[in-house]
CSV table of C-alpha atoms in Angstrom, one decimal:
chain,number,residue,atom,x,y,z
A,114,UNK,CA,-45.2,-16.8,-61.5
A,115,UNK,CA,-42.4,-14.6,-62.8
A,116,UNK,CA,-41.4,-13.9,-66.4
A,117,UNK,CA,-39.1,-16.9,-66.4
A,118,UNK,CA,-42.0,-19.2,-65.5
A,119,UNK,CA,-40.7,-19.9,-62.0
A,120,UNK,CA,-42.4,-19.4,-58.6
A,121,UNK,CA,-42.3,-16.0,-56.9
A,122,UNK,CA,-41.1,-17.4,-53.6
A,123,UNK,CA,-37.9,-19.3,-53.1
A,124,UNK,CA,-39.0,-22.7,-51.8
A,125,UNK,CA,-35.5,-23.5,-50.8
A,126,UNK,CA,-35.5,-20.7,-48.2
A,127,UNK,CA,-38.7,-22.0,-46.7
A,128,UNK,CA,-38.5,-25.8,-46.9
A,129,UNK,CA,-34.8,-26.7,-46.2
A,130,UNK,CA,-32.5,-27.2,-43.3
A,131,UNK,CA,-31.3,-23.6,-43.7
A,132,UNK,CA,-34.9,-22.3,-43.7
A,133,UNK,CA,-35.6,-24.4,-40.6
A,134,UNK,CA,-32.6,-22.9,-38.8
A,135,UNK,CA,-33.7,-19.3,-39.7
A,136,UNK,CA,-37.3,-20.0,-38.6
A,137,UNK,CA,-35.9,-21.4,-35.3
A,138,UNK,CA,-33.8,-18.2,-34.9
A,139,UNK,CA,-36.9,-16.1,-35.4
A,140,UNK,CA,-38.9,-18.2,-33.0
A,141,UNK,CA,-36.3,-18.1,-30.2
A,142,UNK,CA,-35.7,-14.4,-30.8
A,143,UNK,CA,-39.4,-13.6,-30.5
A,144,UNK,CA,-39.7,-15.7,-27.4
A,145,UNK,CA,-36.7,-14.1,-25.7
A,146,UNK,CA,-37.8,-10.5,-26.5
A,147,UNK,CA,-41.4,-11.2,-25.4
A,148,UNK,CA,-40.4,-12.8,-22.1
A,149,UNK,CA,-37.9,-10.1,-21.3
A,150,UNK,CA,-40.4,-7.3,-21.9
A,151,UNK,CA,-43.3,-9.1,-20.3
A,152,UNK,CA,-41.8,-10.2,-16.9
A,153,UNK,CA,-38.1,-11.2,-16.9
A,154,UNK,CA,-36.9,-7.6,-17.2
A,155,UNK,CA,-33.4,-6.1,-17.7
A,156,UNK,CA,-31.5,-3.2,-16.3
A,157,UNK,CA,-28.0,-1.6,-16.4
A,158,UNK,CA,-25.5,-1.7,-19.1
A,159,UNK,CA,-25.4,-5.5,-19.1
A,160,UNK,CA,-29.2,-5.8,-19.6
A,161,UNK,CA,-29.1,-3.1,-22.3
A,162,UNK,CA,-26.4,-5.1,-24.1
A,163,UNK,CA,-28.4,-8.4,-24.0
A,164,UNK,CA,-31.6,-6.8,-25.1
A,165,UNK,CA,-29.9,-4.8,-27.8
A,166,UNK,CA,-28.2,-8.0,-29.1
A,167,UNK,CA,-31.4,-10.0,-29.1
A,168,UNK,CA,-33.4,-7.2,-30.9
A,169,UNK,CA,-30.7,-6.6,-33.4
A,170,UNK,CA,-30.4,-10.3,-34.3
A,171,UNK,CA,-34.1,-10.7,-34.6
A,172,UNK,CA,-34.5,-7.7,-36.9
A,173,UNK,CA,-31.6,-8.6,-39.1
A,174,UNK,CA,-32.6,-12.3,-39.3
A,175,UNK,CA,-36.2,-11.3,-40.3
A,176,UNK,CA,-34.8,-9.1,-43.1
A,177,UNK,CA,-32.5,-11.9,-44.3
A,178,UNK,CA,-35.3,-14.5,-44.2
A,179,UNK,CA,-37.7,-12.1,-46.1
A,180,UNK,CA,-35.1,-11.2,-48.8
A,181,UNK,CA,-34.1,-14.8,-49.3
A,182,UNK,CA,-37.7,-16.1,-49.5
A,183,UNK,CA,-38.8,-13.4,-52.0
A,184,UNK,CA,-35.5,-13.4,-53.9
A,185,UNK,CA,-35.3,-9.6,-53.5
A,186,UNK,CA,-31.6,-10.0,-52.4
A,187,UNK,CA,-30.8,-10.0,-56.1
A,188,UNK,CA,-31.5,-6.3,-56.1
A,189,UNK,CA,-28.7,-5.7,-53.6
A,190,UNK,CA,-25.2,-5.0,-54.9
A,191,UNK,CA,-23.6,-7.4,-52.4
A,192,UNK,CA,-22.4,-11.0,-52.3
A,193,UNK,CA,-25.5,-12.6,-50.7
A,194,UNK,CA,-23.7,-15.8,-49.6
A,195,UNK,CA,-20.9,-13.9,-48.0
A,196,UNK,CA,-23.3,-11.5,-46.3
A,197,UNK,CA,-25.6,-14.2,-44.8
A,198,UNK,CA,-22.8,-16.4,-43.4
A,199,UNK,CA,-21.0,-13.3,-42.0
A,200,UNK,CA,-24.2,-12.3,-40.3
A,201,UNK,CA,-24.9,-15.8,-38.9
A,202,UNK,CA,-21.4,-16.0,-37.4
A,203,UNK,CA,-21.7,-12.5,-35.9
A,204,UNK,CA,-25.2,-13.3,-34.5
A,205,UNK,CA,-23.9,-16.6,-33.0
A,206,UNK,CA,-21.2,-14.7,-31.1
A,207,UNK,CA,-23.7,-12.1,-29.9
A,208,UNK,CA,-26.1,-14.8,-28.7
A,209,UNK,CA,-23.3,-16.6,-27.0
A,210,UNK,CA,-22.3,-13.5,-25.1
A,211,UNK,CA,-25.9,-12.6,-24.2
A,212,UNK,CA,-26.5,-16.2,-23.0
A,213,UNK,CA,-23.6,-15.9,-20.6
A,214,UNK,CA,-24.1,-12.3,-19.5
A,215,UNK,CA,-27.9,-12.4,-18.8
A,216,UNK,CA,-27.9,-15.4,-16.4
A,217,UNK,CA,-24.7,-14.2,-14.7
A,218,UNK,CA,-26.2,-10.8,-13.8
A,219,UNK,CA,-30.0,-11.6,-13.6
A,220,UNK,CA,-30.5,-15.2,-12.6
A,221,UNK,CA,-30.3,-16.2,-8.9
A,222,UNK,CA,-31.1,-19.5,-7.3
A,223,UNK,CA,-33.3,-17.8,-4.7
A,224,UNK,CA,-36.4,-15.9,-5.7
A,225,UNK,CA,-36.0,-12.1,-5.9
A,226,UNK,CA,-38.3,-9.7,-4.2
A,227,UNK,CA,-40.5,-9.6,-7.3
A,228,UNK,CA,-41.3,-13.3,-6.7
A,229,UNK,CA,-40.4,-16.7,-8.2
A,230,UNK,CA,-42.3,-16.0,-11.4
A,231,UNK,CA,-39.6,-13.5,-12.4
A,232,UNK,CA,-36.8,-15.9,-11.7
A,233,UNK,CA,-38.6,-18.6,-13.8
A,234,UNK,CA,-39.0,-16.2,-16.7
A,235,UNK,CA,-35.3,-15.3,-16.5
A,236,UNK,CA,-34.4,-19.0,-16.6
A,237,UNK,CA,-36.7,-19.5,-19.6
A,238,UNK,CA,-35.0,-16.5,-21.3
A,239,UNK,CA,-31.6,-18.1,-20.8
A,240,UNK,CA,-32.8,-21.4,-22.2
A,241,UNK,CA,-34.3,-19.8,-25.3
A,242,UNK,CA,-31.2,-17.7,-25.8
A,243,UNK,CA,-29.0,-20.9,-25.7
A,244,UNK,CA,-31.4,-22.5,-28.2
A,245,UNK,CA,-31.1,-19.4,-30.4
A,246,UNK,CA,-27.3,-19.7,-30.2
A,247,UNK,CA,-27.6,-23.3,-31.5
A,248,UNK,CA,-29.9,-22.2,-34.3
A,249,UNK,CA,-27.4,-19.6,-35.5
A,250,UNK,CA,-24.5,-22.0,-35.1
A,251,UNK,CA,-26.5,-24.5,-37.2
A,252,UNK,CA,-26.7,-21.9,-40.0
A,253,UNK,CA,-23.0,-21.4,-39.9
A,254,UNK,CA,-22.4,-25.1,-40.0
A,255,UNK,CA,-24.7,-25.5,-43.0
A,256,UNK,CA,-23.1,-22.7,-45.0
A,257,UNK,CA,-19.5,-23.4,-44.1
A,258,UNK,CA,-17.3,-24.6,-47.0
A,259,UNK,CA,-16.0,-28.1,-46.6
A,260,UNK,CA,-12.8,-29.7,-48.0
A,261,UNK,CA,-13.3,-30.6,-51.7
A,262,UNK,CA,-16.4,-28.4,-52.0
A,263,UNK,CA,-16.7,-25.5,-54.4
A,264,UNK,CA,-16.4,-22.4,-52.3
A,265,UNK,CA,-19.3,-20.0,-52.8
A,266,UNK,CA,-17.7,-17.2,-50.9
A,267,UNK,CA,-14.6,-16.4,-48.8
A,268,UNK,CA,-16.6,-15.8,-45.7
A,269,UNK,CA,-17.8,-19.4,-45.7
A,270,UNK,CA,-14.3,-20.7,-45.3
A,271,UNK,CA,-12.5,-21.1,-41.9
A,272,UNK,CA,-10.3,-18.0,-42.4
A,273,UNK,CA,-13.4,-16.0,-43.3
A,274,UNK,CA,-15.3,-17.1,-40.2
A,275,UNK,CA,-12.2,-16.4,-38.1
A,276,UNK,CA,-12.3,-12.8,-39.4
A,277,UNK,CA,-15.7,-12.4,-37.8
A,278,UNK,CA,-14.4,-13.8,-34.5
A,279,UNK,CA,-11.3,-11.6,-34.6
A,280,UNK,CA,-13.5,-8.5,-35.1
A,281,UNK,CA,-15.8,-9.6,-32.2
A,282,UNK,CA,-12.9,-10.1,-29.8
A,283,UNK,CA,-11.5,-6.7,-30.8
A,284,UNK,CA,-14.8,-5.2,-29.8
A,285,UNK,CA,-14.5,-6.8,-26.4
A,286,UNK,CA,-11.0,-5.3,-26.1
A,287,UNK,CA,-12.3,-1.9,-27.0
A,288,UNK,CA,-15.0,-2.2,-24.3
A,289,UNK,CA,-12.4,-3.1,-21.7
A,290,UNK,CA,-10.2,-0.2,-22.8
A,291,UNK,CA,-13.1,2.2,-22.4
A,292,UNK,CA,-13.9,0.9,-19.0
A,293,UNK,CA,-11.2,2.8,-17.1
A,294,UNK,CA,-8.2,0.8,-18.3
A,295,UNK,CA,-5.9,3.9,-18.0
A,296,UNK,CA,-4.2,3.0,-21.3
A,297,UNK,CA,-3.1,6.7,-21.8
A,298,UNK,CA,-0.6,6.6,-18.9
A,299,UNK,CA,2.3,5.2,-21.0
A,300,UNK,CA,3.3,5.5,-24.7
A,301,UNK,CA,3.7,1.8,-24.9
A,302,UNK,CA,0.0,1.1,-23.9
A,303,UNK,CA,-1.1,3.8,-26.4
A,304,UNK,CA,0.9,1.9,-29.0
A,305,UNK,CA,-1.1,-1.3,-28.1
A,306,UNK,CA,-4.4,0.6,-28.6
A,307,UNK,CA,-3.2,1.7,-32.0
A,308,UNK,CA,-2.4,-1.9,-32.8
A,309,UNK,CA,-5.9,-3.1,-31.8
A,310,UNK,CA,-7.5,-0.3,-33.8
A,311,UNK,CA,-5.3,-0.9,-36.9
A,312,UNK,CA,-5.9,-4.7,-36.9
A,313,UNK,CA,-9.6,-4.2,-36.4
A,314,UNK,CA,-9.7,-1.8,-39.3
A,315,UNK,CA,-7.8,-4.2,-41.6
A,316,UNK,CA,-10.1,-7.1,-40.7
A,317,UNK,CA,-13.2,-5.0,-41.2
A,318,UNK,CA,-11.8,-3.9,-44.6
A,319,UNK,CA,-11.4,-7.5,-45.7
A,320,UNK,CA,-14.9,-8.4,-44.6
A,321,UNK,CA,-16.5,-5.4,-46.3
A,322,UNK,CA,-14.6,-5.9,-49.5
A,323,UNK,CA,-15.7,-9.5,-49.6
A,324,UNK,CA,-19.4,-8.7,-48.9
A,325,UNK,CA,-19.4,-5.9,-51.4
A,326,UNK,CA,-17.8,-8.1,-54.1
A,327,UNK,CA,-14.6,-6.1,-54.4
A,328,UNK,CA,-12.2,-9.1,-54.4
A,329,UNK,CA,-10.9,-9.3,-57.9
A,330,UNK,CA,-7.7,-7.3,-57.5
A,331,UNK,CA,-6.2,-5.0,-54.9
A,332,UNK,CA,-3.8,-2.6,-56.7
A,333,UNK,CA,-0.8,-4.8,-57.7
A,334,UNK,CA,-1.8,-8.1,-56.1
A,335,UNK,CA,-4.7,-10.6,-56.1
A,336,UNK,CA,-7.2,-10.4,-53.2
A,337,UNK,CA,-6.1,-13.7,-51.8
A,338,UNK,CA,-2.5,-12.5,-51.5
A,339,UNK,CA,-3.7,-9.2,-50.0
A,340,UNK,CA,-5.6,-11.1,-47.3
A,341,UNK,CA,-2.5,-13.2,-46.4
A,342,UNK,CA,-0.3,-10.1,-46.3
A,343,UNK,CA,-2.7,-8.3,-44.0
A,344,UNK,CA,-3.0,-11.4,-41.7
A,345,UNK,CA,0.7,-11.7,-41.5
A,346,UNK,CA,1.0,-8.1,-40.5
A,347,UNK,CA,-1.7,-8.5,-37.9
A,348,UNK,CA,0.0,-11.5,-36.4
A,349,UNK,CA,3.2,-9.5,-35.9
A,350,UNK,CA,1.3,-6.5,-34.4
A,351,UNK,CA,-0.7,-8.6,-32.0
A,352,UNK,CA,2.4,-10.5,-31.0
A,353,UNK,CA,4.1,-7.2,-30.0
A,354,UNK,CA,0.9,-6.0,-28.2
A,355,UNK,CA,0.5,-9.3,-26.3
A,356,UNK,CA,4.0,-8.8,-24.9
A,357,UNK,CA,4.0,-5.0,-24.4
A,358,UNK,CA,0.6,-4.7,-22.7
A,359,UNK,CA,1.2,-7.1,-19.8
A,360,UNK,CA,4.6,-5.6,-19.1
A,361,UNK,CA,3.4,-2.1,-18.8
A,362,UNK,CA,0.3,-3.1,-16.8
A,363,UNK,CA,1.4,-5.8,-14.4
A,364,UNK,CA,5.2,-5.3,-13.9
A,365,UNK,CA,5.9,-3.7,-10.5
A,366,UNK,CA,7.8,-0.9,-12.2
A,367,UNK,CA,4.7,0.3,-14.0
A,368,UNK,CA,1.7,-1.3,-12.3
A,369,UNK,CA,0.6,-4.1,-10.0
A,370,UNK,CA,0.8,-7.8,-10.6
A,371,UNK,CA,-2.0,-8.3,-8.1
A,372,UNK,CA,-5.5,-6.8,-7.8
A,373,UNK,CA,-5.5,-3.9,-5.4
A,374,UNK,CA,-7.7,-4.7,-2.3
A,375,UNK,CA,-9.2,-1.2,-2.5
A,376,UNK,CA,-10.3,-1.6,-6.1
A,377,UNK,CA,-14.2,-1.4,-6.5
A,378,UNK,CA,-15.9,-4.5,-7.9
A,379,UNK,CA,-16.9,-3.9,-11.5
A,380,UNK,CA,-15.1,-0.5,-11.9
A,381,UNK,CA,-11.5,-1.6,-11.3
A,382,UNK,CA,-8.9,-0.5,-13.9
A,383,UNK,CA,-6.9,-3.6,-13.0
A,384,UNK,CA,-9.8,-5.9,-14.1
A,385,UNK,CA,-10.0,-4.1,-17.4
A,386,UNK,CA,-6.3,-4.5,-18.0
A,387,UNK,CA,-6.6,-8.3,-17.3
A,388,UNK,CA,-9.4,-8.5,-19.9
A,389,UNK,CA,-7.4,-6.7,-22.5
A,390,UNK,CA,-4.3,-8.9,-21.8
A,391,UNK,CA,-6.3,-12.1,-22.0
A,392,UNK,CA,-8.2,-11.3,-25.2
A,393,UNK,CA,-5.0,-9.9,-26.8
A,394,UNK,CA,-3.5,-13.4,-26.5
A,395,UNK,CA,-6.8,-14.9,-27.7
A,396,UNK,CA,-6.8,-12.7,-30.8
A,397,UNK,CA,-3.1,-13.4,-31.5
A,398,UNK,CA,-4.0,-17.1,-31.5
A,399,UNK,CA,-6.9,-16.5,-33.9
A,400,UNK,CA,-4.8,-14.4,-36.3
A,401,UNK,CA,-2.1,-17.1,-36.2
A,402,UNK,CA,-4.6,-19.8,-37.0
A,403,UNK,CA,-6.0,-17.7,-39.7
A,404,UNK,CA,-2.6,-17.2,-41.3
A,405,UNK,CA,-1.8,-21.0,-41.2
A,406,UNK,CA,-5.2,-22.0,-42.6
A,407,UNK,CA,-5.0,-19.3,-45.3
A,408,UNK,CA,-1.7,-20.8,-46.5
A,409,UNK,CA,-3.3,-24.2,-46.5
A,410,UNK,CA,-6.2,-23.0,-48.6
A,411,UNK,CA,-3.9,-21.0,-50.9
A,412,UNK,CA,-1.7,-24.1,-51.8
A,413,UNK,CA,-4.8,-26.3,-52.1
A,414,UNK,CA,-6.6,-23.9,-54.3
A,415,UNK,CA,-4.2,-24.7,-57.2
A,416,UNK,CA,-5.9,-28.1,-57.6
A,417,UNK,CA,-9.5,-26.7,-58.0
A,418,UNK,CA,-10.9,-24.8,-61.0
A,419,UNK,CA,-10.2,-21.1,-61.1
A,420,UNK,CA,-14.0,-20.3,-61.1
A,421,UNK,CA,-14.4,-21.9,-57.7
A,422,UNK,CA,-12.1,-19.4,-56.0
A,423,UNK,CA,-13.3,-16.1,-54.6
């Protein structure tokens, strides 16, 4: 018992739907890592990414579960609700990606030369990874703020969760840019890279400020207004990049609208340019949805008590 007469452990973190979701995350993560290291195996950059994602998620989830169960999170100078929902959303995206990449590169219908046991283990890894995705998604669903509910943190709202998705999509764009995209050939494509980096930095700044409880005032404006202004700027920047990048990559004057036949599979600059173009449009749509939803929350927030806002 502590000095207040309460239990040392947080029973809500152990016996609750949220606790069950986190225990499921740990169980699936442990199963995936054990099967991959035991027999399923991994190789190349794709395998390294999947294994890194699973190990990172398992380690961070174990830390979150321990801190929540022991109430030691109160010693941290962070917004615990914002931190946990941000991490759950990020882990969901990482698990989704690994659940697609691993079977795509490592699972085949026929048995490899190592034997059918390896194939079966790889199928089991994929199934457990999908179940882990559902477990992390369940945590996000349990923590997400709903209409009419008092908001515990900005990251639990739809705009807050969209911030995590936007940053994740930006990381995919950076990966494609680094994979021989030849973005330095034209000043216009360099401008697009600056747009992607600037928007990612602004998004990361908003998330960090929220998690670190620095949301009271930003210079001369409230934090809510600062977020809306940043999102509006990001919408304009991504709109320009979504137009400029395809023109300078696929117009016949600057590039090729069709994939060159001599381009090697997996190392083709044209493929990287397509990935950047597609995810630029995806992120533009995410930022636009973020802006529209932020306006909806801003107008609706005038009808809830001031202490319920972040």
